[in-house]
XYZ file of C-alpha atoms in Angstrom:
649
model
C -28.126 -4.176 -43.755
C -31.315 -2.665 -42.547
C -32.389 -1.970 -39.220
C -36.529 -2.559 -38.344
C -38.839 -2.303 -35.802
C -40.299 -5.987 -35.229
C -42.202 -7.970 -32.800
C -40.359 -9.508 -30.197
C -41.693 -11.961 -27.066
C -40.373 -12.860 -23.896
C -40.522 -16.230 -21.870
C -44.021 -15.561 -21.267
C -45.017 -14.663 -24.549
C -46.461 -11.337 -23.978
C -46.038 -9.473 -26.673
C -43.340 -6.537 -26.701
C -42.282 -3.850 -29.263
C -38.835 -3.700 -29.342
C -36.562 -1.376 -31.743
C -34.137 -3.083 -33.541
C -31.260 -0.620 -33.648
C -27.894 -1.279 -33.031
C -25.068 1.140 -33.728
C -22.129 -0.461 -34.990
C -20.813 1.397 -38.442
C -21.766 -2.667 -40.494
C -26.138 -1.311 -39.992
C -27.869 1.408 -42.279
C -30.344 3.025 -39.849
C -33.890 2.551 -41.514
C -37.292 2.628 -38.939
C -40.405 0.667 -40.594
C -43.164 -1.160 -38.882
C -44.758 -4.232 -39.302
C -48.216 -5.497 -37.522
C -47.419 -9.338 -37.946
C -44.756 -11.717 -37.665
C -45.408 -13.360 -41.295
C -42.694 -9.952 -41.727
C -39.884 -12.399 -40.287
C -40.715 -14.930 -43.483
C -39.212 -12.379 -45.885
C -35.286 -11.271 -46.315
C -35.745 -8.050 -45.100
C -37.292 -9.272 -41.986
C -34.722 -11.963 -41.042
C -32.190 -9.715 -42.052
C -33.777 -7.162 -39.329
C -34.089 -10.266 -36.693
C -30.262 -11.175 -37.297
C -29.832 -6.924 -35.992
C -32.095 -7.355 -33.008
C -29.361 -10.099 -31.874
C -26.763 -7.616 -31.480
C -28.946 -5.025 -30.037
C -29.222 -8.146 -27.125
C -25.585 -7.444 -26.483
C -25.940 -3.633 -25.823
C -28.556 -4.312 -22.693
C -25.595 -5.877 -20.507
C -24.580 -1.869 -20.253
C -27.213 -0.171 -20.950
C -28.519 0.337 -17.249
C -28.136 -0.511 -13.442
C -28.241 -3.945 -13.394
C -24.850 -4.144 -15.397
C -23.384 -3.292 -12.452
C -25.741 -4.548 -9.370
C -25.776 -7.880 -10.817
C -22.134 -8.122 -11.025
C -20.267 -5.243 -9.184
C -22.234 -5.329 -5.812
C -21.451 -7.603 -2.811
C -17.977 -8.091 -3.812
C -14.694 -7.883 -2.645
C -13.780 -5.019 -5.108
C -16.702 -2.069 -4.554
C -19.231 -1.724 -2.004
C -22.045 1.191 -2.020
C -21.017 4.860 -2.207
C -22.700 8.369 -2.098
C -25.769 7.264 -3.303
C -27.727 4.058 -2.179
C -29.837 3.053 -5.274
C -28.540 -0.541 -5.205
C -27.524 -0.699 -1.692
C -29.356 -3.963 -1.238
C -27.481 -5.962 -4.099
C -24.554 -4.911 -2.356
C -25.131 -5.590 1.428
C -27.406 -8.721 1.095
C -30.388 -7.219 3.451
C -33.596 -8.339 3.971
C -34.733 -6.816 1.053
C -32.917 -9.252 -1.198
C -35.423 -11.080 -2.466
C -37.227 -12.615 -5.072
C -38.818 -9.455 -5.390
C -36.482 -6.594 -4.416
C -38.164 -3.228 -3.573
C -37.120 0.021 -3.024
C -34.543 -0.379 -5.735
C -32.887 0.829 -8.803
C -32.274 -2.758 -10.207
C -35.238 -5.040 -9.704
C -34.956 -9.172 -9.825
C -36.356 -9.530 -13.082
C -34.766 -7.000 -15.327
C -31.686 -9.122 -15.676
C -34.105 -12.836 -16.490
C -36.350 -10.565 -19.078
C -34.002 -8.905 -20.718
C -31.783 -12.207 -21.316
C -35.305 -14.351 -22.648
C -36.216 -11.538 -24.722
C -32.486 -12.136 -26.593
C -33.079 -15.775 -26.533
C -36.625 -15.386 -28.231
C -35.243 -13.518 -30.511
C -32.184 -15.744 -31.453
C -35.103 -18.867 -31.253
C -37.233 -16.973 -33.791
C -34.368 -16.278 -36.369
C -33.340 -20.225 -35.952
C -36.802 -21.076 -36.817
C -36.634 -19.332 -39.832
C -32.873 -19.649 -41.775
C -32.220 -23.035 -40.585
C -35.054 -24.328 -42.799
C -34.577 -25.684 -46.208
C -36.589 -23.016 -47.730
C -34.131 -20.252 -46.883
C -31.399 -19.962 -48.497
C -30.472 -16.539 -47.963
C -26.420 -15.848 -48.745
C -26.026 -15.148 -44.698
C -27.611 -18.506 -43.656
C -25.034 -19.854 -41.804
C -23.299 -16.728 -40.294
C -27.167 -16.078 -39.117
C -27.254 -19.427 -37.709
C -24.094 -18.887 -35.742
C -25.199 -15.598 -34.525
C -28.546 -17.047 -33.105
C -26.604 -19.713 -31.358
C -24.160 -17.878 -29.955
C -26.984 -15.548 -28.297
C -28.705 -17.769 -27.458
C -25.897 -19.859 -25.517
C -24.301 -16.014 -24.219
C -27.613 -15.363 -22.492
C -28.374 -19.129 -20.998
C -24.580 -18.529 -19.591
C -25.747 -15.565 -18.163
C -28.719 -16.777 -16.870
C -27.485 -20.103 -15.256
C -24.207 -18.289 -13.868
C -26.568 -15.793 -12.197
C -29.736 -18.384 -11.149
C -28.434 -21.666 -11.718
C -31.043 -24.145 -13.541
C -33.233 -21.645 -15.423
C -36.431 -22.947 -17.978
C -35.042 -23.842 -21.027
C -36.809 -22.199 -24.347
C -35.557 -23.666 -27.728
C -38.621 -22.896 -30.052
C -39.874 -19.044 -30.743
C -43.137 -17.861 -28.892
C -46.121 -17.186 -31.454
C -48.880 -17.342 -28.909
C -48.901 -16.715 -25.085
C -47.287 -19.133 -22.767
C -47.384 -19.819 -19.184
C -46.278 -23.304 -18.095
C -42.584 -23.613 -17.844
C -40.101 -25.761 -15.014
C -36.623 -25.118 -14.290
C -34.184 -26.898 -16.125
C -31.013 -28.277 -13.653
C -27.823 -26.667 -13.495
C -26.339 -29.565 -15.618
C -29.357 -29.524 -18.639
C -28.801 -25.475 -18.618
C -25.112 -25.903 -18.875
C -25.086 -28.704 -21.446
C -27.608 -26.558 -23.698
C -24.913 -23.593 -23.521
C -22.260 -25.809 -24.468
C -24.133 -27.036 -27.184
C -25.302 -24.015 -28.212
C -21.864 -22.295 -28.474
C -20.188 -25.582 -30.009
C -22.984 -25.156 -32.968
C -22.042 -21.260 -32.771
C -18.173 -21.798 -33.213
C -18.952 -24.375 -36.548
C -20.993 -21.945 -38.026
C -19.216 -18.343 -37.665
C -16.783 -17.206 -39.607
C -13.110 -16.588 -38.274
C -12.819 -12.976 -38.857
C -15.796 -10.411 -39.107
C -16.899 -8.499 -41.747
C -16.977 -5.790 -39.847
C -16.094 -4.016 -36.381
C -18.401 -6.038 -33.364
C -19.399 -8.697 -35.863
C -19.347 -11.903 -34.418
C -16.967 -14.249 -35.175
C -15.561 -18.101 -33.788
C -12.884 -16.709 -31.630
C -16.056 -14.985 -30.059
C -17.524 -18.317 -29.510
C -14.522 -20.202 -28.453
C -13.872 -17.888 -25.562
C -17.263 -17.892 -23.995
C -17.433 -22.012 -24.633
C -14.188 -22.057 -22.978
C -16.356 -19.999 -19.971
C -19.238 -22.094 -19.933
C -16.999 -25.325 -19.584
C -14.641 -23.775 -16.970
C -18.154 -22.945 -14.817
C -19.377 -26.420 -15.525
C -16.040 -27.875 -13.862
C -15.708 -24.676 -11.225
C -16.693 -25.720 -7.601
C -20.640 -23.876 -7.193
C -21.028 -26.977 -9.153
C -19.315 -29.812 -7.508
C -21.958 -32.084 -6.497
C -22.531 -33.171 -9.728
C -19.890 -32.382 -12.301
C -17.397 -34.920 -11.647
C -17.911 -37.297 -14.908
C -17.589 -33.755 -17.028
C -14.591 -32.053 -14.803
C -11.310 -33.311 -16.397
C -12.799 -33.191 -20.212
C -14.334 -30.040 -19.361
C -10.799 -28.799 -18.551
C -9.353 -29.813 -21.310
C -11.446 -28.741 -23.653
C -11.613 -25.231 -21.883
C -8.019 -25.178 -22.222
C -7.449 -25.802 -25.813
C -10.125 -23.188 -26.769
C -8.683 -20.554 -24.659
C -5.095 -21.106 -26.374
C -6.342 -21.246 -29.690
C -8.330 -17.678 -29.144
C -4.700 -16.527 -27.391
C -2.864 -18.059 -30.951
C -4.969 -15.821 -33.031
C -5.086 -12.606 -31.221
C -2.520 -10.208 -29.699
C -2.486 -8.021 -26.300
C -2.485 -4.533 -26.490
C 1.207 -3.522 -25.614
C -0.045 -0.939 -23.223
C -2.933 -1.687 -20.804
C -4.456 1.885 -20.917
C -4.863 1.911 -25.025
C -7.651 -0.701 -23.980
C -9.219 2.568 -22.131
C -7.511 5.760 -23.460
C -10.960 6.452 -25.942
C -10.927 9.683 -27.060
C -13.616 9.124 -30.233
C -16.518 7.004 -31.357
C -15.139 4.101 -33.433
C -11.865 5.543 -32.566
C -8.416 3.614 -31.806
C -9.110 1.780 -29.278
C -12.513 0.209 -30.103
C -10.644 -1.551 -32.730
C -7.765 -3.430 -31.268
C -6.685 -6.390 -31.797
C -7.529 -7.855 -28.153
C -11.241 -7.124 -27.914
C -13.059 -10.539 -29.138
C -16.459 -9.178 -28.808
C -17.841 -5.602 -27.677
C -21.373 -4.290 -27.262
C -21.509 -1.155 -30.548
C -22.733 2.371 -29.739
C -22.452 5.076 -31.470
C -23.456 9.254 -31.541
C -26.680 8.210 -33.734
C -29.408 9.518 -32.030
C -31.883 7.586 -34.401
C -29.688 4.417 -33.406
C -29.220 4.721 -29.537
C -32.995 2.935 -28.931
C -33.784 2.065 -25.555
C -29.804 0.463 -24.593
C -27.595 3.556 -24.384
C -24.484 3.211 -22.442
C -24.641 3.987 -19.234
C -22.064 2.451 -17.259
C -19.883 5.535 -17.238
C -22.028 7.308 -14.849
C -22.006 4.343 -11.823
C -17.999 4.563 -10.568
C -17.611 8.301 -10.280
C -16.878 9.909 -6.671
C -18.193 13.531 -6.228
C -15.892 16.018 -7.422
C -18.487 19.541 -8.477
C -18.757 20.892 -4.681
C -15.303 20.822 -4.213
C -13.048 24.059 -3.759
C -12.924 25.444 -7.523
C -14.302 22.711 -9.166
C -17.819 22.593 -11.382
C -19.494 19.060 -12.983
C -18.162 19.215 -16.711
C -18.378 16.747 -19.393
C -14.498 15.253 -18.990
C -15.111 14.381 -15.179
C -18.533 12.956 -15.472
C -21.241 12.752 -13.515
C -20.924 11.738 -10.286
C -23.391 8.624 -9.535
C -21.109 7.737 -6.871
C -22.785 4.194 -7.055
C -19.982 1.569 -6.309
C -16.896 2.713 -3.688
C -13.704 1.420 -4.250
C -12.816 -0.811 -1.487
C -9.114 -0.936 0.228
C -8.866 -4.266 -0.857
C -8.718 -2.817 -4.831
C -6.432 -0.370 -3.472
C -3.703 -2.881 -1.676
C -3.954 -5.735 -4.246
C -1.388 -4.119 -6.760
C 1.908 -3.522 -6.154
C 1.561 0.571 -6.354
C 5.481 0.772 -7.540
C 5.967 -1.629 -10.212
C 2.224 -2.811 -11.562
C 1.056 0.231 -13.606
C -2.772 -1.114 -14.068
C -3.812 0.894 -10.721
C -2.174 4.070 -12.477
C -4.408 3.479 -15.543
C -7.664 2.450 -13.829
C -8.381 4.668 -11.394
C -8.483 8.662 -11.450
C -6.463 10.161 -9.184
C -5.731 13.621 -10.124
C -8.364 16.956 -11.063
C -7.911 20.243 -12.849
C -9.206 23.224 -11.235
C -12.030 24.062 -13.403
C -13.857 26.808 -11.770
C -11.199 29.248 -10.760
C -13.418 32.047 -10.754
C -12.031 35.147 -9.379
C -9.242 33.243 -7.704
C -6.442 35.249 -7.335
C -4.431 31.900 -6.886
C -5.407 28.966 -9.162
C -6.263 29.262 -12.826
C -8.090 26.561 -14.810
C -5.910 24.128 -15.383
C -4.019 24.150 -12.186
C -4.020 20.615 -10.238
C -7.211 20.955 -8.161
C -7.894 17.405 -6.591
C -5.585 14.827 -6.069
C -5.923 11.262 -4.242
C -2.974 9.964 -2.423
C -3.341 5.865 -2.503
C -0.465 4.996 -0.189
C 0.132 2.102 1.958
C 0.015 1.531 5.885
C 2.946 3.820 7.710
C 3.254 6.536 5.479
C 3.908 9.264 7.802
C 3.725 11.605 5.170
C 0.271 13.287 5.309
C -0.934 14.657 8.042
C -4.874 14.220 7.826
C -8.003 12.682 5.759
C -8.373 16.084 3.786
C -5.593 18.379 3.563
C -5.787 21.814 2.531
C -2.988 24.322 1.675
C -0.880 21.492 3.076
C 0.858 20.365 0.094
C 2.464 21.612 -2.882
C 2.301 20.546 -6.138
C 5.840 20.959 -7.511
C 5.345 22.040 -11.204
C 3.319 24.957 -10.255
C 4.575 25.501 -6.758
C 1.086 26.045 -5.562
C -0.596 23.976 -2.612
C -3.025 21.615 -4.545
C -7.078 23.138 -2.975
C -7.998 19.353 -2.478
C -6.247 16.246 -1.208
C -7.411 12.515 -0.089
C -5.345 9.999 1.615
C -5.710 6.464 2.319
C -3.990 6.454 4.881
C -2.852 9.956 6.495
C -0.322 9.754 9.453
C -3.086 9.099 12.647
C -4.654 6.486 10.626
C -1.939 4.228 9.091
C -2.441 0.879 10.027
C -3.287 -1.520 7.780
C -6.731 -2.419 9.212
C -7.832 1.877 9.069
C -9.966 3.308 6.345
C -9.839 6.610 6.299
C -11.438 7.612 3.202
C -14.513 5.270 4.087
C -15.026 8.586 6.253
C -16.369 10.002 3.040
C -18.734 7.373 0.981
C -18.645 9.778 -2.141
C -14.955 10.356 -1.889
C -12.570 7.916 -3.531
C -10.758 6.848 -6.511
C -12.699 6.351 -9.439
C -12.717 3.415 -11.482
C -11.991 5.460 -15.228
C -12.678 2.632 -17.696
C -15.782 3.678 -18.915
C -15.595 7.514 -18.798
C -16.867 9.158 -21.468
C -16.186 12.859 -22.734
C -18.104 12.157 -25.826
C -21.509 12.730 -24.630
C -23.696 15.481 -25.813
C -23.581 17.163 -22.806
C -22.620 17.866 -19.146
C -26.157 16.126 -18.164
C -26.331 13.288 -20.682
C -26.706 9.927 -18.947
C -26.281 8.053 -22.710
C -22.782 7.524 -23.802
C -21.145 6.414 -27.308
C -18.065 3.968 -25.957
C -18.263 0.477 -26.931
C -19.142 -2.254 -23.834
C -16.386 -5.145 -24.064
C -18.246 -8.253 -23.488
C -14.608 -10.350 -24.235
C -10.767 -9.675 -24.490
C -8.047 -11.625 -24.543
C -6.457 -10.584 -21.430
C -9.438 -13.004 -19.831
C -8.586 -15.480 -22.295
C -5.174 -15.832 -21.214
C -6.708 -15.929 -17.337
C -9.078 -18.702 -17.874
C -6.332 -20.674 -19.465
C -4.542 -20.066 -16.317
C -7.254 -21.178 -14.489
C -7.708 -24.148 -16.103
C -4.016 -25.205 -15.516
C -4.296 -24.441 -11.671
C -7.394 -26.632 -11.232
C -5.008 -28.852 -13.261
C -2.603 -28.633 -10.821
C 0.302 -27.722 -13.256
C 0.999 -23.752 -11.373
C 4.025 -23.716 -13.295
C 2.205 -23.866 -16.356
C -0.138 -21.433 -15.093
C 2.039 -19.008 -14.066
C 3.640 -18.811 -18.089
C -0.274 -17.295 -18.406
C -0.547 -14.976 -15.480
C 3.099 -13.792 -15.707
C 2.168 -13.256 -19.572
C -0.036 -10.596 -18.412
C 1.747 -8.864 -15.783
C 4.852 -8.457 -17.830
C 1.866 -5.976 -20.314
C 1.457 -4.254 -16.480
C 4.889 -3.966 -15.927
C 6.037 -0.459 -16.930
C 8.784 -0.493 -20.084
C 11.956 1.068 -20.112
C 11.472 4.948 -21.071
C 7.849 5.144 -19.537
C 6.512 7.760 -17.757
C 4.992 6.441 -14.704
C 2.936 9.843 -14.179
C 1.202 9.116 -17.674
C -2.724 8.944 -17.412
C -5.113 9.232 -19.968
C -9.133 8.594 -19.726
C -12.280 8.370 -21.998
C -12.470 12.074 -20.515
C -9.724 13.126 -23.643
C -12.828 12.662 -25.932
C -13.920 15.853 -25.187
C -11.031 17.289 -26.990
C -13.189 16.957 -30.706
C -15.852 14.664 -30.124
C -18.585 15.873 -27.271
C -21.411 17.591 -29.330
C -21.826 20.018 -26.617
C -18.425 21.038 -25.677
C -17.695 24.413 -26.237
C -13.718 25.587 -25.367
C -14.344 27.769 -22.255
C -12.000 26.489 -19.846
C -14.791 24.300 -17.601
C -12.322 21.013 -17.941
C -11.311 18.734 -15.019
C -9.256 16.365 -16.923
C -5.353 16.278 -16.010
C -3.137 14.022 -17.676
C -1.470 12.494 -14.841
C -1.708 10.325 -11.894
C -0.415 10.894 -8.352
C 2.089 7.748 -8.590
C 4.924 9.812 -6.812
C 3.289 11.749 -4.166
C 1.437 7.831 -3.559
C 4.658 5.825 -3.547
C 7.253 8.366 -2.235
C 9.988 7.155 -4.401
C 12.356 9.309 -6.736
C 10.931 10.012 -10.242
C 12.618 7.046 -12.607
C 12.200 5.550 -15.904
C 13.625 2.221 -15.639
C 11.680 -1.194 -16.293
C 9.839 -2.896 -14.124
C 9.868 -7.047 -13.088
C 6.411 -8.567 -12.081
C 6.967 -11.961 -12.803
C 6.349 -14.968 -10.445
C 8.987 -17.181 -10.262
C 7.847 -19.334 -6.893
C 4.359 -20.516 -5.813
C 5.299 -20.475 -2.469
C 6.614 -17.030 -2.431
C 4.241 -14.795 -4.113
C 4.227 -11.096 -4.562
C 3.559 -9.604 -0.994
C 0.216 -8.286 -2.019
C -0.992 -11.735 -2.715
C 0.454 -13.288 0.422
C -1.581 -10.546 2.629
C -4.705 -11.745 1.022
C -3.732 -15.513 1.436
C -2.710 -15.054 4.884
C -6.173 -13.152 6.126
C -7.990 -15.579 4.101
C -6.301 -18.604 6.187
C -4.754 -20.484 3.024
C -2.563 -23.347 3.069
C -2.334 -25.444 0.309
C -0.810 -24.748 -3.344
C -4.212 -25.139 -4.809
C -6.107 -22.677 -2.627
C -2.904 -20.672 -2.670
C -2.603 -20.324 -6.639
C -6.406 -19.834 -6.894
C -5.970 -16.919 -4.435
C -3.513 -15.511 -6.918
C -5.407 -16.199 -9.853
C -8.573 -13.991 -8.307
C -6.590 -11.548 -7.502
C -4.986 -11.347 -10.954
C -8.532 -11.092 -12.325
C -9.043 -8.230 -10.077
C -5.964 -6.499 -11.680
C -6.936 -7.082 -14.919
C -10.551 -7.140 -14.670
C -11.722 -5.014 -12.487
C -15.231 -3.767 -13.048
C -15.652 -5.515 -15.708
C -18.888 -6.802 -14.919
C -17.055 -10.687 -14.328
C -16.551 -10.422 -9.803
C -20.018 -11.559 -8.665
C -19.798 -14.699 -11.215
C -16.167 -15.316 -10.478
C -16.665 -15.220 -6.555
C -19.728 -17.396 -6.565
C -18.401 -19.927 -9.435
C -15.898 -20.476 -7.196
C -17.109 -20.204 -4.034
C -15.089 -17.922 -2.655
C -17.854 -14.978 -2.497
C -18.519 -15.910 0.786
C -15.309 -15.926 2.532
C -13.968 -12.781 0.823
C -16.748 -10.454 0.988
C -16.560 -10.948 4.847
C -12.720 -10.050 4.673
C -13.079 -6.920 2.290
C -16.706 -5.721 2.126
C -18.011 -4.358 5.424
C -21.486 -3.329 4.393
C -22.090 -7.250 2.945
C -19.978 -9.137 5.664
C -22.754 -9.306 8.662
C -25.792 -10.542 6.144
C -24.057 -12.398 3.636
C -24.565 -15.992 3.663
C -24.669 -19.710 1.527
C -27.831 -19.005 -0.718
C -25.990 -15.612 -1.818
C -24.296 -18.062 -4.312
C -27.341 -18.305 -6.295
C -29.754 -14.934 -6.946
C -33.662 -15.662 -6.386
C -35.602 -16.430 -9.237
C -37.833 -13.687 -9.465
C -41.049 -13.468 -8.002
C -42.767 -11.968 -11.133
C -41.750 -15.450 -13.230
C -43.275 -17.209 -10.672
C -46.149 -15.583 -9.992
C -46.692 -15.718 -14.247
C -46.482 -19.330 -14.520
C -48.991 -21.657 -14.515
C -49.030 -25.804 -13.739
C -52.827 -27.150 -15.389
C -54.265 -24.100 -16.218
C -54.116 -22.691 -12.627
C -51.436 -20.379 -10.786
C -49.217 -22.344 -8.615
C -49.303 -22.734 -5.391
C -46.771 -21.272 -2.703
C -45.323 -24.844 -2.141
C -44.885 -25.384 -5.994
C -43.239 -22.040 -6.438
C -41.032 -22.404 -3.455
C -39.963 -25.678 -5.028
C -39.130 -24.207 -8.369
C -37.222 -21.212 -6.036
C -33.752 -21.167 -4.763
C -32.772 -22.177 -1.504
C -33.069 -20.112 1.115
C -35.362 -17.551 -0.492
């Protein structure tokens, strides 16, 4: 397969150059240009088109808006250090249709998804004709569907009814309406249903997409359809919609397995290495150390979750800790949704523990030495004295005070409702899934990891899902407990094991050079967190009784004022998806699919809680769409753009 440069069009029409590349180790690299589309009539060209599709997938990582549009204004993270996307997170005044004074602008999200869907239009237009009979025709025709249908999904879970665009764009366009919520949703559906006949069961090679790909997402786009942002008209669809959800997502589960340990899915320690290859990843976005490959859609979501660490006392930025964007906080409620002693997925999400790096002329500390360390302990823990400690406590394999140490919650502050390290907005527990030590250098901003766009631990929680708005929690619960008993730790483990995409600089970072500047430590602060003796035994975290869940759960239940088993198991079920998911680029969808964003960002996000409000379920179409768009030949008017414009904006 060859890789070209081509013409590409958004929903407007206006002509865009766009590189084809994509990196997956299935494309051989080669750069040409053409100056007119009669290029996409020959093999070569549709063979470049059917690459442009997967170089779609890379953009939902590639920059800012993977995380504003689905990270910010959550329960989970709220703004750190730096304030880039501050307003996708807090719901100001400055949320609207056009947002200024901000990294992530309204449209970049709605352009970047038409420009996929042209794309996957044009390539229909030409192998679904009789005239082509190219050896690839129907795998092509799958791909373009399933684009096409990924990126409507997008668009309608982020804007609701968006204009629908079935045919390519050969000349300029301008008059467009919205499509309903319903039309949007039924052209996903149908698009993925042709997608799944069409695509083969197993790729031909690694990020290749394939019908498990397109079962999964279908299963999505009917759970949304039947979820409750849409309640006012999908009851004729609900029940089928159900159904069918739940059939595709156990057929996916029947042909896939879990990874046995939930950090394989993020110990990468090399490009195209162990990890991006297992068995539970359904779908990922490919990079790879090509420079000629990396186009405009590097990876660049391991820069946005990373707390300051370089000022601290003999520390220095290197390539293994990252660099510190400090743009989404953990929040306390990631912190006290796990059950710290027996769930090991906070142990292998989140970075608790530094090397000293910089020793310098330290007399003390050598590189290597434990240099940073966050305590994540619950409310009472006398323990710990104060916020930061210094020369306070001792790290027992070395015997040496650890320079730098963070508490949730030190001994004046140890209530449940105190936050002490919101004292410092660039001081927390990182989220590690998408740290990379494979970068080129200490300042790259373009990493080489693989985005997952689907795994199977969400397949297993939709079909959960599905059974709770079924009503049958027992049957549920086989799902969820299904995945908790992968988070419980096995007989024999060591619950101080931690492991990053920092390990990569081990072989694979082009610039790393072995001179001792390395922050990465291979362990978590599990004991000094819980207080308990060091053990190896196995851990239970199955749930046995809906109306005695674990006491993490009930906390959140309780504050959130629920009563019945419904809202009670769909509680649970969020929550599970924040174990399992978190930042994952799902929360803002899941919260305002379900309607829930409202009530829980006021319980865990402080920034969002005074502003947030009922059109926050829906973004604002953006202004620059309808300030394009025409009705007769003439611009519209401000009533007939505030009636194609979501309420309240």
């Amino acid at each position: 397969m060859k890789l070209y440069k081509s013409i590409t069009s958004g929903l407007l029409g206006v002509a865009l150059v766009s590189s084809m590349a994509s990196c997956s180790d299935f494309l051989d690299e080669k750069l040409t240009t053409q100056q007119n589309t009669e290029y996409f009539d020959t093999e070569e060209g549709i063979d470049g088109l059917e690459v442009s599709l997967y170089y779609n997938l890379r953009f939902h990582f590639a920059k800012e808006w993977a995380c504003a549009t689905t990270n910010y204004g959550v329960d989970e993270f709220r703004v750190g250090g730096d304030g880039s996307n501050a307003s996708w997170n807090s719901y100001d005044g400055s949320f609207q249709s056009a947002v200024v004074n901000n990294s992530t602008l309204m449209n970049e999200v709605w352009d970047g998804m038409y420009i996929g869907i042209n794309n996957a239009n044009l390539l229909l237009s030409k192998v679904s004709l009789d005239s082509y009979q190219g050896p690839n025709k129907e795998i092509y025709m799958g791909e373009a569907y399933f684009l096409r249908g990924f990126n409507y999904l997008k668009l309608v879970s982020q804007y609701g009814g968006v204009p629908l665009k079935l045919t390519p764009n050969t000349t300029p366009e301008r008059e467009f309406t919205r499509a309903t919520a319903a039309e949007t949703l039924q052209q996903v559906i149908d698009d993925l249903k042709n997608a799944y006949a069409y695509l083969p069961e197993t790729a031909s090679a690694v990020g290749k997409m394939t019908k498990d790909a397109a079962a999964h997402f279908l299963a999505k786009a009917y759970l949304l359809r039947a979820s409750e942002i849409n309640d006012d008209w999908n009851s004729d669809t609900k029940a089928a919609d159900l159904e069918e959800a739940l059939r595709l997502a156990k057929e996916v589960i029947s042909h896939r397995t879990l990874a046995p340990n939930f950090s394989d899915l993020w110990n990468y320690t090399k490009v195209n290495g162990a990890n991006e290859t297992l068995d539970e990843i359904i779908l990922s976005a490919q990079f790879s150390s090509e420079v000629a490959s990396q186009g405009a859609n590097g990876n660049q979501c391991h820069l946005y979750y990373i707390s300051v660490y370089r000022d601290l006392p003999y520390m220095q930025r290197d390539i293994a800790g990252e660099r510190e964007y400090q743009r989404l906080r953990t929040t306390y409620y990631m912190y006290n949704i796990y059950d710290m002693v027996n769930d090991s997925r906070f142990w292998k999400s989140f970075k608790t523990k530094y090397a000293v790096n910089n020793s310098g002329k330290s007399t003390v500390y050598q590189n290597g030495d434990l240099g940073i360390m966050y305590v994540i302990n619950r409310p009472g823990d006398t323990r710990y004295s104060s916020v930061q400690l210094n020369d306070e406590v001792v790290y027992g394999k070395t015997g040496k005070t650890i320079p730098t140490v963070f508490v949730a919650y030190p001994a004046d502050r140890n209530d449940k409702d105190s936050e002490a390290l919101y004292d410092y907005t660039n001081r927390y527990a990182p989220l590690n899934k998408y740290i990379d030590g494979s970068r080129e250098s200490v300042t790259s901003r373009v990493g080489f990891r693989d985005g997952i766009l689907a795994r199977l631990g969400e397949t297993y929680l939709i079909a959960a899902e599905v059974l709770i708005r079924q009503e049958k929690y027992g049957d549920a619960l086989t799902y969820i407990n299904d995945i908790r008993r992968r988070a419980a730790y096995k007989n024999g483990e060591s619950r101080s094991a931690y492991c990053d995409g920092g390990a990569a600089y081990n072989d694979e970072a082009l610039g790393w050079s072995d001179d001792g500047v390395n922050s990465y430590f291979p362990e978590n602060s599990y004991y000094e967190s819980n207080g308990i003796p060091e053990t190896t035994a196995a851990t239970n975290l199955d749930i046995t009784d809906i109306h005695n869940l674990p006491a993490e759960d009930e906390a959140v239940i309780n504050k959130l004022g629920y009563t019945t088993d419904y809202d009670r198991m769909m509680c649970l079920l969020l929550n599970e998806r924040s174990r399992e998911l978190c930042g994952e680029f799902h929360r803002w969808q899941d919260l305002s699919r379900t309607k829930t964003l409202l009530e829980r960002v006021k319980a865990y996000n402080p920034d969002a809680a005074p502003n947030i409000a009922e059109r926050h379920y829906l973004r604002p179409i953006p202004q620059t769409y309808l300030d394009a768009i025409q009705k007769d030949g003439r611009a519209l008017t401000a009533e007939e753009k505030k009636a194609q414009q979501n309420p309240g904006y």
